[in-house]
Short mmCIF file of C-alpha atoms and ligand atoms in Angstrom, two decimals:
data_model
loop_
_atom_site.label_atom_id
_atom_site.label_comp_id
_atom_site.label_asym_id
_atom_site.label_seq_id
_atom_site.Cartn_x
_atom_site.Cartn_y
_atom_site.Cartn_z
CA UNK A 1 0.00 0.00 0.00
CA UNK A 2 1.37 3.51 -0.96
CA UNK A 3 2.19 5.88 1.73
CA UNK A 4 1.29 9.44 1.47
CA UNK A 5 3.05 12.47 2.86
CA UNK A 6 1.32 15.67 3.10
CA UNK A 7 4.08 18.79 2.11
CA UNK A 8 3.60 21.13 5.23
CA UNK A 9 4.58 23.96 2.76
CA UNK A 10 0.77 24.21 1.66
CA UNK A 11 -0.72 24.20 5.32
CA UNK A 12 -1.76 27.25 7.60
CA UNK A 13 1.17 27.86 9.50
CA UNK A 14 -1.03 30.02 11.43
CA UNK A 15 -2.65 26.69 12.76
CA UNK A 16 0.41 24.13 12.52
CA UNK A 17 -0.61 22.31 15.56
CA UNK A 18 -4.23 22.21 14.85
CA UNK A 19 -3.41 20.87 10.93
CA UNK A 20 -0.83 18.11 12.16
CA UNK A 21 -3.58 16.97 14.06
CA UNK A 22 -6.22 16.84 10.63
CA UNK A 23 -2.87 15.51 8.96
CA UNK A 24 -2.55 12.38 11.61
CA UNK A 25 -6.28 12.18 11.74
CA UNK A 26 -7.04 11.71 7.93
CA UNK A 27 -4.99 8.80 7.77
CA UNK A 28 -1.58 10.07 6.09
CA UNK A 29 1.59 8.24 7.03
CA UNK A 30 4.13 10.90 6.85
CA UNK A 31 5.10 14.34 7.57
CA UNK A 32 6.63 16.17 4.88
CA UNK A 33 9.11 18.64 5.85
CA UNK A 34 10.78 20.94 3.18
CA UNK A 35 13.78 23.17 4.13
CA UNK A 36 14.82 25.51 1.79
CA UNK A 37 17.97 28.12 2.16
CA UNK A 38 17.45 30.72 -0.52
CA UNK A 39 20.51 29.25 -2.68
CA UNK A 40 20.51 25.99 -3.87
CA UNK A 41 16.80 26.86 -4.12
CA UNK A 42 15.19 30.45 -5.15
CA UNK A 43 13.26 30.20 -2.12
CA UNK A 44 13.08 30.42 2.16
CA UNK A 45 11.03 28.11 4.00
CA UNK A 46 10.92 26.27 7.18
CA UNK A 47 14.35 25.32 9.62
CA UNK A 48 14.51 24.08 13.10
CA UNK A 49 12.81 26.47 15.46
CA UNK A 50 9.52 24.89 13.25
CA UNK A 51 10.56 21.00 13.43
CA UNK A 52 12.03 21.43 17.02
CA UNK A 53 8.03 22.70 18.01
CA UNK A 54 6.55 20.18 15.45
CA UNK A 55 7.98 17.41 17.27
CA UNK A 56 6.61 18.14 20.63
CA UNK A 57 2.96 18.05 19.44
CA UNK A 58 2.87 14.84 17.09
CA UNK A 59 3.78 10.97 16.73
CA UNK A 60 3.43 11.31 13.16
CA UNK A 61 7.29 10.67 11.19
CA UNK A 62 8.63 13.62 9.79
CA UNK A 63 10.30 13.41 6.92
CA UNK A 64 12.77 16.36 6.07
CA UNK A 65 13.83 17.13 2.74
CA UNK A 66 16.65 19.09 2.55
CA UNK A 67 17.05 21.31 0.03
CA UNK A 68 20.38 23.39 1.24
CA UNK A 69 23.77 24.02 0.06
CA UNK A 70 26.35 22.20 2.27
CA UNK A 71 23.85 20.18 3.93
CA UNK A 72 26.62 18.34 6.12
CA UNK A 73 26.35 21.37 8.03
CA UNK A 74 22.96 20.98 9.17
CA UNK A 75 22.48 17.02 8.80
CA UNK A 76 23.20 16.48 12.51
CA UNK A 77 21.00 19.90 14.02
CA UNK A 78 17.41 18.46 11.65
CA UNK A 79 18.17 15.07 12.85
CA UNK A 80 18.55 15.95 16.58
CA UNK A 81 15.55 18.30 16.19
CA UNK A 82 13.25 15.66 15.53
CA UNK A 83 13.92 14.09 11.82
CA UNK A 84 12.73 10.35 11.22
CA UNK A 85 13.84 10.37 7.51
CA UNK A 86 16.52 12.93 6.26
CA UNK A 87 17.43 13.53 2.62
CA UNK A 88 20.12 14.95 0.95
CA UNK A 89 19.88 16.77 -3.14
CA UNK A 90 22.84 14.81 -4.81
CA UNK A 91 23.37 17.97 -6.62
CA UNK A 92 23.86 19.93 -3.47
CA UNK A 93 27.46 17.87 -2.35
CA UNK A 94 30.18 16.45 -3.75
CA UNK A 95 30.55 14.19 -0.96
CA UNK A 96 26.76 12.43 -1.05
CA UNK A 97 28.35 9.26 0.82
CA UNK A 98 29.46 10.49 3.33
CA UNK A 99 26.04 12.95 3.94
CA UNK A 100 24.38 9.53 3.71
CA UNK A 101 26.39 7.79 6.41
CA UNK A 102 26.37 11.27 8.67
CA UNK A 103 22.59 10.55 8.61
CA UNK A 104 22.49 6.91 9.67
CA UNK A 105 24.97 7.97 12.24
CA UNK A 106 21.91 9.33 14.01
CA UNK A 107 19.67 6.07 13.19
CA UNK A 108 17.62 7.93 11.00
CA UNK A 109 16.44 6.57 7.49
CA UNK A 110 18.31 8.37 4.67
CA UNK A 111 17.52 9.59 1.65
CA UNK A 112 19.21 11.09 -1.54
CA UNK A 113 17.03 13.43 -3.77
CA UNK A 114 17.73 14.14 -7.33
CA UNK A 115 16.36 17.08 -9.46
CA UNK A 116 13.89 16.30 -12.93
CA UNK A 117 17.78 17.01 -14.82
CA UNK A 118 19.97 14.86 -12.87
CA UNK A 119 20.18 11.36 -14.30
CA UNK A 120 18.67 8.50 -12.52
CA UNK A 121 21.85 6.37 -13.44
CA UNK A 122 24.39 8.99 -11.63
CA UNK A 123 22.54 7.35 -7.83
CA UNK A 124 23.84 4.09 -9.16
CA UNK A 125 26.73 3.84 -6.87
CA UNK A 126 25.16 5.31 -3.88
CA UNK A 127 21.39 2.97 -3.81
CA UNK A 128 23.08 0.28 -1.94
CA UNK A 129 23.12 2.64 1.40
CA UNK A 130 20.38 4.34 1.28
CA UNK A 131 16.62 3.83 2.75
CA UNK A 132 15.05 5.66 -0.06
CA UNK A 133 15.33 7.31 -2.91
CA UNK A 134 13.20 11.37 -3.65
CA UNK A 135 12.72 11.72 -7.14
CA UNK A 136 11.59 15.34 -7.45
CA UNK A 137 8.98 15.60 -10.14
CA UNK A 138 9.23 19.31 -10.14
CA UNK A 139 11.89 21.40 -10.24
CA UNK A 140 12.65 22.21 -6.17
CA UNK A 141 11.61 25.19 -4.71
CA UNK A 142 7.84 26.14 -4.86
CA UNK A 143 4.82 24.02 -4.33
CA UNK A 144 2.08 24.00 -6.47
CA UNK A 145 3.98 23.31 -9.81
CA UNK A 146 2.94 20.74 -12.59
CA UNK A 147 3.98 17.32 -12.68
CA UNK A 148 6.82 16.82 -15.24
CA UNK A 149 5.94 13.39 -17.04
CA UNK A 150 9.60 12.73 -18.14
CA UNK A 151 10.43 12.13 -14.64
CA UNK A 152 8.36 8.97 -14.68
CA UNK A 153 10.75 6.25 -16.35
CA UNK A 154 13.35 7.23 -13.24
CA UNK A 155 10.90 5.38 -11.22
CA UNK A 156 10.45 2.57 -13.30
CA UNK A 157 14.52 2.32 -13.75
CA UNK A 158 14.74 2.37 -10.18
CA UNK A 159 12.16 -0.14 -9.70
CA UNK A 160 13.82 -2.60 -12.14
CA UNK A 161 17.41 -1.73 -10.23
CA UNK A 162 16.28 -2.77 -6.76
CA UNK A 163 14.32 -6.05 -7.78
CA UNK A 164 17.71 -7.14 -10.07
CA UNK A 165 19.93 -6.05 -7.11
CA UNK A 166 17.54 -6.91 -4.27
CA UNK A 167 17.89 -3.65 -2.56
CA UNK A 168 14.77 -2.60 -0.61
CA UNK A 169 15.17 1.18 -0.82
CA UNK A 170 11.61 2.89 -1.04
CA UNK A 171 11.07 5.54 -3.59
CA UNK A 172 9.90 8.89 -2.74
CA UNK A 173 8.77 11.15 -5.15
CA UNK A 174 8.04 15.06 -4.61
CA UNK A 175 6.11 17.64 -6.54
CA UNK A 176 2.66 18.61 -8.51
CA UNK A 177 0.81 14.95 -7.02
CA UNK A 178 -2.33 14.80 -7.77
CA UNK A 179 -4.91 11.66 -7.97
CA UNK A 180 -3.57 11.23 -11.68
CA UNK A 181 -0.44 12.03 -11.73
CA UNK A 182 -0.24 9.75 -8.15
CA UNK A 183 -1.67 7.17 -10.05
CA UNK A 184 1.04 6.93 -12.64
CA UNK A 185 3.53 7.58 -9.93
CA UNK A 186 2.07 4.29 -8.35
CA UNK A 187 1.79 2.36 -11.40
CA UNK A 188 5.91 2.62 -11.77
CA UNK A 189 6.53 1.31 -8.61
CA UNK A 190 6.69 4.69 -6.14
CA UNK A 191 6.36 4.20 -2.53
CA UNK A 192 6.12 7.49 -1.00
CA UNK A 193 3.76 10.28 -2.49
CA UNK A 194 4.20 13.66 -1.54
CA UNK A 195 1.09 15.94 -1.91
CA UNK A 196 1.40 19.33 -0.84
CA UNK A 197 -1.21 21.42 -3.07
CA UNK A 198 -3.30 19.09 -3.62
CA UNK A 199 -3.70 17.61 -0.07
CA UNK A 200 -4.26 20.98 1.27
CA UNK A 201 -6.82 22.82 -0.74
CA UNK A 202 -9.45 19.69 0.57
CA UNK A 203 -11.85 20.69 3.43
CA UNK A 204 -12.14 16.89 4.50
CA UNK A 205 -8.40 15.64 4.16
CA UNK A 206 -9.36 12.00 4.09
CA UNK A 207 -10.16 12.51 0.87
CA UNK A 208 -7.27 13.24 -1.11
CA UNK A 209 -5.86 10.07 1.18
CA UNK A 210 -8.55 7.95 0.27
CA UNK A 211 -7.91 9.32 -3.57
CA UNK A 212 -4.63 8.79 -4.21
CA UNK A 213 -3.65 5.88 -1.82
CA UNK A 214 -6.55 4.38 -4.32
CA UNK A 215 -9.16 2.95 -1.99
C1 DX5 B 1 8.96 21.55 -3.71
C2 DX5 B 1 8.82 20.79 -2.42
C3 DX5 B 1 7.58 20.00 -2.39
C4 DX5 B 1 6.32 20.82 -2.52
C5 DX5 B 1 5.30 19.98 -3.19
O1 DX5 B 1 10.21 22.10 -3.79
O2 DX5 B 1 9.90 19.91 -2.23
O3 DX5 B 1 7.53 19.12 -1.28
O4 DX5 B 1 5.84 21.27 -1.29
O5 DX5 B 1 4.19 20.76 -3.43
P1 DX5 B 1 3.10 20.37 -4.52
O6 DX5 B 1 2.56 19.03 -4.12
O7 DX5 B 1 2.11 21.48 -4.41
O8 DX5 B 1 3.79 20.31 -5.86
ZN1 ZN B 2 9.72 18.28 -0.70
#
């Protein structure tokens, strides 16, 4: 069964509390986290003072994506802040094994993210450490963005890798999810859907659960 992440980029930060508690209660899985630094993506977000808070008020996992420059820097402060799953852009360090192994370090599950132009075949070296792999569907930065459909066969490669290597490495992906675009997602073999739009803009948010997990 497909897991589904809500983005908290599209909540009411206004009402964080009172939305991780609709989040939990409409039958998501995950928390999705996004951390942006205003350079490796044109955009600010949310840091620690946010997760830190977050993790006093829910059980829920929360799953940070990091999308930072030098992320070895902060790797250890988001996962002692309250991180179940960390990931790291492989376009953001030259050094993505050892980012990887800094995050088990802290027994969290690790991730490695890759942009729609990276190539699915550059992660080749590095799947055989990792808990999951984010393939971002969009280009990082904003939510709300459409689904780019050429992103698709990195699922399906990444599929076919982990069954021929038998790796067990979930795959994540990240941007404009909807109930189609989930669907195809699914089809290829993704784990993990992030919704952050999509998810939001429903009064009741069972639906969009009950939508794209497909039941
Ligand atoms: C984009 C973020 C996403 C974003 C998804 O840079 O990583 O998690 O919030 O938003 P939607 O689902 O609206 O594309
Ligand atoms: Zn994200």
């Amino acid at each position: 069964m497909v897991k589904i992440a809500p983005s908290l980029l599209a909540c009411d930060f206004a009402e964080l509390k009172q939305e991780v508690t609709r989040v939990k209660e409409s039958g998501a899985d995950i928390l999705h986290f996004d951390v942006m630094d205003g350079q490796f993506v044109p955009n600010i977000s949310i840091g620690l003072p946010i997760l830190e808070s977050l993790r006093k008020v829910t059980d829920m996992m929360i799953d940070t994506h990091l999308m930072i420059e030098n992320p070895e820097q902060m790797i250890d402060a988001f996962c002692e802040a309250g991180s179940d799953m960390v990931s790291v852009h492989f376009e953001a360090t030259p050094h993505i094994h050892r980012a990887i192994q800094q995050i088990k370090a802290h027994h969290k599950l690790a991730g490695v993210v890759i942009n729609p132009g990276t190539p699915v075949e550059s992660l080749s070296q590095i799947l055989g450490d990792v808990d999951f792999v984010l393939i971002m569907t969009v280009n990082p930065g904003f939510g709300g963005q459409s689904f780019i459909e050429s992103t698709l066969s990195k699922i399906t490669w990444l599929d076919e890798y982990r069954n021929e290597h038998d790796l067990n490495f979930e795959i994540e992906v990240d941007g404009g999810v909807n109930e189609e675009t989930g669907a195809l997602c699914k089809a290829q073999g993704a784990d993990i859907l992030v919704a952050g739009s999509y998810y939001f803009k429903h009064e009741d948010y069972k639906e969009p659960v009950h939508k794209l997990k497909g039941d």
